[in-house]
Amino acid sequence: MASEGTLDRPLIVRTAVELADRDGVAAVSMRHIAGRLDAGVMSLYRYVGSREDLNDLMVDAVFGERPLPSPGPDGWRAKLELSAREEWALYLDHPWMSHLVAVTTRPPMAPNLLAYTDWRMRAVDGHGLGFATMVQVAIMTGTYVQSAAIPLAYETQTARASGHTRQQWARARQAAIHRTLDAAELPMVSGFGMEAFQASEPANIFEFGLHRMLDGIAVLLEQD
């Protein structure tokens, strides 16, 4: 069993992230972490007070892998795009993380995550926006990336559990697809072919939506 001297918070957090990377965030528990570390479950609570604290620490550790540069590229658009791509890369490496940060009004208390929000606000500072609007731009950017990453997380989880890619799933479901299309009048959806299938991949949806969001922010800044 691990001795008191060998346990510390960074080790516990690294182990939690490794478990989530391997089995998904639902598999992370104090019991599983203790098992990996050959430690007593209660000994972990000396370093991590609760599961919510652990979630905060996991998110902070992952965002710490990709700190945003200072000062970054020139121009607000290049800055926001860079921040979005860096955050997207984190979800590619750790798909489970979107389950902890996406679509919530109670974000993790993770300094490295909040640094992304602060960096995005500074990217649009000096363009005539009020403070609250800068907050909204920063949060909207993060919310967009996080929401786009949720299908990526589910696809990764489903592919791991089933052993089938999305393309293999689509081929196996051809009969059901044809029945669905034949059962309703869907003149647009019925034209859904390989090009559209590829366009609907999570990465391509992310790319499309990112540029449309930045276009919308450009209109906002032009108005001001």
Short mmCIF file of C-alpha atoms in Angstrom, two decimals:
data_model
loop_
_atom_site.label_atom_id
_atom_site.label_comp_id
_atom_site.label_asym_id
_atom_site.label_seq_id
_atom_site.Cartn_x
_atom_site.Cartn_y
_atom_site.Cartn_z
CA MET A 1 0.00 0.00 0.00
CA ALA A 2 1.25 3.49 -0.82
CA SER A 3 2.79 5.27 2.13
CA GLU A 4 1.71 8.72 3.25
CA GLY A 5 4.99 10.12 1.97
CA THR A 6 4.41 8.91 -1.60
CA LEU A 7 0.92 10.42 -1.95
CA ASP A 8 0.33 14.00 -2.98
CA ARG A 9 -2.29 15.98 -4.86
CA PRO A 10 -0.49 16.09 -8.25
CA LEU A 11 -0.10 12.29 -8.21
CA ILE A 12 -3.78 11.80 -7.43
CA VAL A 13 -4.82 14.20 -10.19
CA ARG A 14 -2.49 12.61 -12.76
CA THR A 15 -3.92 9.22 -11.91
CA ALA A 16 -7.49 10.53 -12.26
CA VAL A 17 -6.70 12.01 -15.68
CA GLU A 18 -5.09 8.75 -16.81
CA LEU A 19 -8.18 6.81 -15.71
CA ALA A 20 -10.45 9.21 -17.56
CA ASP A 21 -8.30 8.98 -20.70
CA ARG A 22 -8.47 5.20 -20.60
CA ASP A 23 -12.04 4.53 -19.46
CA GLY A 24 -13.95 7.83 -19.54
CA VAL A 25 -14.71 10.26 -16.75
CA ALA A 26 -17.53 8.09 -15.39
CA ALA A 27 -14.91 5.52 -14.43
CA VAL A 28 -13.07 7.97 -12.19
CA SER A 29 -13.77 7.54 -8.50
CA MET A 30 -11.77 7.79 -5.31
CA ARG A 31 -11.98 4.01 -5.02
CA HIS A 32 -10.54 3.45 -8.50
CA ILE A 33 -7.81 6.02 -7.94
CA ALA A 34 -6.93 4.41 -4.61
CA GLY A 35 -6.76 1.03 -6.33
CA ARG A 36 -4.36 2.35 -8.97
CA LEU A 37 -2.15 3.90 -6.29
CA ASP A 38 -2.45 0.96 -3.90
CA ALA A 39 -3.59 3.38 -1.23
CA GLY A 40 -6.45 3.62 1.21
CA VAL A 41 -9.49 5.50 -0.09
CA MET A 42 -9.74 7.72 2.97
CA SER A 43 -6.10 8.74 2.67
CA LEU A 44 -6.91 10.47 -0.64
CA TYR A 45 -9.32 12.85 1.08
CA ARG A 46 -6.40 14.46 2.89
CA TYR A 47 -5.43 15.92 -0.49
CA VAL A 48 -8.75 16.18 -2.38
CA GLY A 49 -11.80 17.23 -0.40
CA SER A 50 -14.59 16.07 -2.71
CA ARG A 51 -15.41 14.79 -6.18
CA GLU A 52 -16.18 18.36 -7.26
CA ASP A 53 -12.72 19.41 -6.09
CA LEU A 54 -11.24 16.51 -8.06
CA ASN A 55 -13.11 17.60 -11.19
CA ASP A 56 -11.74 21.12 -10.78
CA LEU A 57 -8.21 19.80 -10.42
CA MET A 58 -8.53 17.48 -13.42
CA VAL A 59 -9.77 20.31 -15.65
CA ASP A 60 -7.06 22.62 -14.37
CA ALA A 61 -4.36 20.04 -15.07
CA VAL A 62 -5.57 19.45 -18.63
CA PHE A 63 -5.91 23.15 -19.49
CA GLY A 64 -2.44 23.61 -18.05
CA GLU A 65 -1.13 21.43 -20.87
CA ARG A 66 -1.84 24.20 -23.39
CA PRO A 67 -1.36 27.66 -21.92
CA LEU A 68 -2.18 30.43 -24.36
CA PRO A 69 0.80 32.48 -25.58
CA SER A 70 1.53 36.03 -24.59
CA PRO A 71 0.85 38.25 -26.40
CA GLY A 72 -0.34 35.86 -29.09
CA PRO A 73 -1.02 36.68 -32.74
CA ASP A 74 -2.03 40.13 -33.92
CA GLY A 75 -5.72 40.96 -34.14
CA TRP A 76 -8.73 39.90 -32.12
CA ARG A 77 -9.89 37.35 -34.71
CA ALA A 78 -6.57 35.53 -34.86
CA LYS A 79 -6.44 35.49 -31.07
CA LEU A 80 -9.94 34.07 -30.61
CA GLU A 81 -9.37 31.51 -33.35
CA LEU A 82 -6.11 30.39 -31.76
CA SER A 83 -7.75 30.06 -28.35
CA ALA A 84 -10.59 28.00 -29.84
CA ARG A 85 -8.20 25.69 -31.67
CA GLU A 86 -6.05 25.21 -28.58
CA GLU A 87 -9.11 24.30 -26.52
CA TRP A 88 -10.36 21.97 -29.27
CA ALA A 89 -6.97 20.23 -29.22
CA LEU A 90 -7.46 19.55 -25.51
CA TYR A 91 -10.74 17.76 -26.25
CA LEU A 92 -9.06 15.73 -28.97
CA ASP A 93 -6.50 14.58 -26.40
CA HIS A 94 -9.04 14.23 -23.55
CA PRO A 95 -12.56 13.82 -25.03
CA TRP A 96 -14.08 13.14 -21.61
CA MET A 97 -13.34 16.68 -20.45
CA SER A 98 -16.31 18.16 -22.33
CA HIS A 99 -18.56 16.30 -19.87
CA LEU A 100 -17.08 18.39 -17.05
CA VAL A 101 -17.04 21.84 -18.64
CA ALA A 102 -19.72 21.97 -21.36
CA VAL A 103 -23.18 23.52 -21.12
CA THR A 104 -22.98 24.59 -17.51
CA THR A 105 -23.49 27.86 -15.68
CA ARG A 106 -21.28 26.54 -12.88
CA PRO A 107 -17.88 26.05 -14.49
CA PRO A 108 -15.03 24.27 -12.73
CA MET A 109 -12.97 26.51 -10.47
CA ALA A 110 -9.82 25.88 -12.47
CA PRO A 111 -7.33 28.76 -12.86
CA ASN A 112 -5.97 27.42 -16.15
CA LEU A 113 -9.49 27.24 -17.59
CA LEU A 114 -10.34 30.74 -16.39
CA ALA A 115 -7.10 31.96 -17.97
CA TYR A 116 -8.66 31.13 -21.35
CA THR A 117 -11.64 33.35 -20.50
CA ASP A 118 -9.38 36.17 -19.36
CA TRP A 119 -7.20 35.86 -22.50
CA ARG A 120 -10.26 36.02 -24.75
CA MET A 121 -11.55 39.11 -23.00
CA ARG A 122 -8.21 40.81 -23.52
CA ALA A 123 -8.38 39.83 -27.20
CA VAL A 124 -11.46 42.01 -27.73
CA ASP A 125 -10.56 44.71 -25.24
CA GLY A 126 -10.14 48.16 -26.77
CA HIS A 127 -12.82 47.68 -29.43
CA GLY A 128 -15.54 49.69 -27.73
CA LEU A 129 -17.31 46.78 -26.03
CA GLY A 130 -18.61 47.02 -22.50
CA PHE A 131 -17.12 44.75 -19.87
CA ALA A 132 -20.22 42.53 -19.73
CA THR A 133 -20.18 42.14 -23.52
CA MET A 134 -16.52 41.13 -23.44
CA VAL A 135 -17.44 38.51 -20.84
CA GLN A 136 -20.18 37.25 -23.16
CA VAL A 137 -17.82 37.03 -26.15
CA ALA A 138 -15.27 35.10 -24.10
CA ILE A 139 -17.82 32.70 -22.62
CA MET A 140 -19.58 32.23 -25.97
CA THR A 141 -16.27 31.23 -27.57
CA GLY A 142 -15.58 28.64 -24.90
CA THR A 143 -19.18 27.41 -24.87
CA TYR A 144 -19.11 26.92 -28.62
CA VAL A 145 -15.93 24.83 -28.51
CA GLN A 146 -17.16 22.81 -25.54
CA SER A 147 -20.55 22.14 -27.13
CA ALA A 148 -18.91 21.11 -30.41
CA ALA A 149 -16.73 18.70 -28.42
CA ILE A 150 -19.63 16.80 -26.85
CA PRO A 151 -20.35 14.72 -30.01
CA LEU A 152 -16.61 14.05 -30.22
CA ALA A 153 -16.67 12.67 -26.68
CA TYR A 154 -19.67 10.44 -27.36
CA GLU A 155 -18.18 9.20 -30.63
CA THR A 156 -14.91 8.33 -28.91
CA GLN A 157 -16.74 6.55 -26.10
CA THR A 158 -19.06 4.65 -28.45
CA ALA A 159 -16.25 3.64 -30.81
CA ARG A 160 -14.23 2.38 -27.87
CA ALA A 161 -17.14 0.36 -26.48
CA SER A 162 -18.36 -1.06 -29.80
CA GLY A 163 -15.10 -1.31 -31.70
CA HIS A 164 -16.79 0.35 -34.71
CA THR A 165 -16.06 3.69 -36.32
CA ARG A 166 -18.84 6.06 -37.32
CA GLN A 167 -18.35 5.02 -40.94
CA GLN A 168 -18.73 1.34 -40.01
CA TRP A 169 -21.83 2.16 -37.99
CA ALA A 170 -23.37 3.98 -40.96
CA ARG A 171 -22.73 1.03 -43.28
CA ALA A 172 -24.27 -1.38 -40.78
CA ARG A 173 -27.34 0.86 -40.41
CA GLN A 174 -28.06 1.25 -44.12
CA ALA A 175 -31.35 -0.67 -43.95
CA ALA A 176 -32.61 1.47 -41.05
CA ILE A 177 -31.47 4.63 -42.81
CA HIS A 178 -33.38 3.75 -45.97
CA ARG A 179 -36.52 2.84 -43.97
CA THR A 180 -36.38 6.20 -42.21
CA LEU A 181 -35.96 8.14 -45.44
CA ASP A 182 -38.77 6.20 -47.13
CA ALA A 183 -41.16 6.75 -44.21
CA ALA A 184 -41.30 10.54 -44.49
CA GLU A 185 -41.10 13.25 -47.09
CA LEU A 186 -37.55 14.50 -46.61
CA PRO A 187 -36.44 15.99 -49.93
CA MET A 188 -33.29 17.57 -48.50
CA VAL A 189 -32.22 14.90 -46.03
CA SER A 190 -32.74 12.16 -48.64
CA GLY A 191 -29.88 13.70 -50.62
CA PHE A 192 -27.49 13.02 -47.76
CA GLY A 193 -24.45 11.32 -49.32
CA MET A 194 -20.79 10.75 -48.51
CA GLU A 195 -19.84 14.40 -48.90
CA ALA A 196 -22.52 15.45 -46.42
CA PHE A 197 -21.59 12.57 -44.11
CA GLN A 198 -18.00 13.79 -43.99
CA ALA A 199 -19.15 17.38 -43.52
CA SER A 200 -21.12 16.26 -40.46
CA GLU A 201 -18.06 14.82 -38.70
CA PRO A 202 -17.42 16.60 -35.37
CA ALA A 203 -14.15 18.15 -36.57
CA ASN A 204 -15.80 19.59 -39.69
CA ILE A 205 -18.76 20.94 -37.75
CA PHE A 206 -16.26 22.59 -35.40
CA GLU A 207 -14.45 24.24 -38.31
CA PHE A 208 -17.64 25.49 -39.95
CA GLY A 209 -19.14 26.84 -36.74
CA LEU A 210 -15.91 28.48 -35.59
CA HIS A 211 -15.68 30.66 -38.68
CA ARG A 212 -19.37 31.57 -38.58
CA MET A 213 -19.05 32.57 -34.92
CA LEU A 214 -16.02 34.75 -35.66
CA ASP A 215 -17.92 36.33 -38.57
CA GLY A 216 -20.70 37.23 -36.14
CA ILE A 217 -18.27 38.80 -33.67
CA ALA A 218 -16.80 40.83 -36.54
CA VAL A 219 -20.26 42.26 -37.26
CA LEU A 220 -20.63 43.15 -33.57
CA LEU A 221 -17.29 44.97 -33.52
CA GLU A 222 -18.11 46.83 -36.73
CA GLN A 223 -21.33 48.10 -35.18
CA ASP A 224 -19.42 49.49 -32.24
#
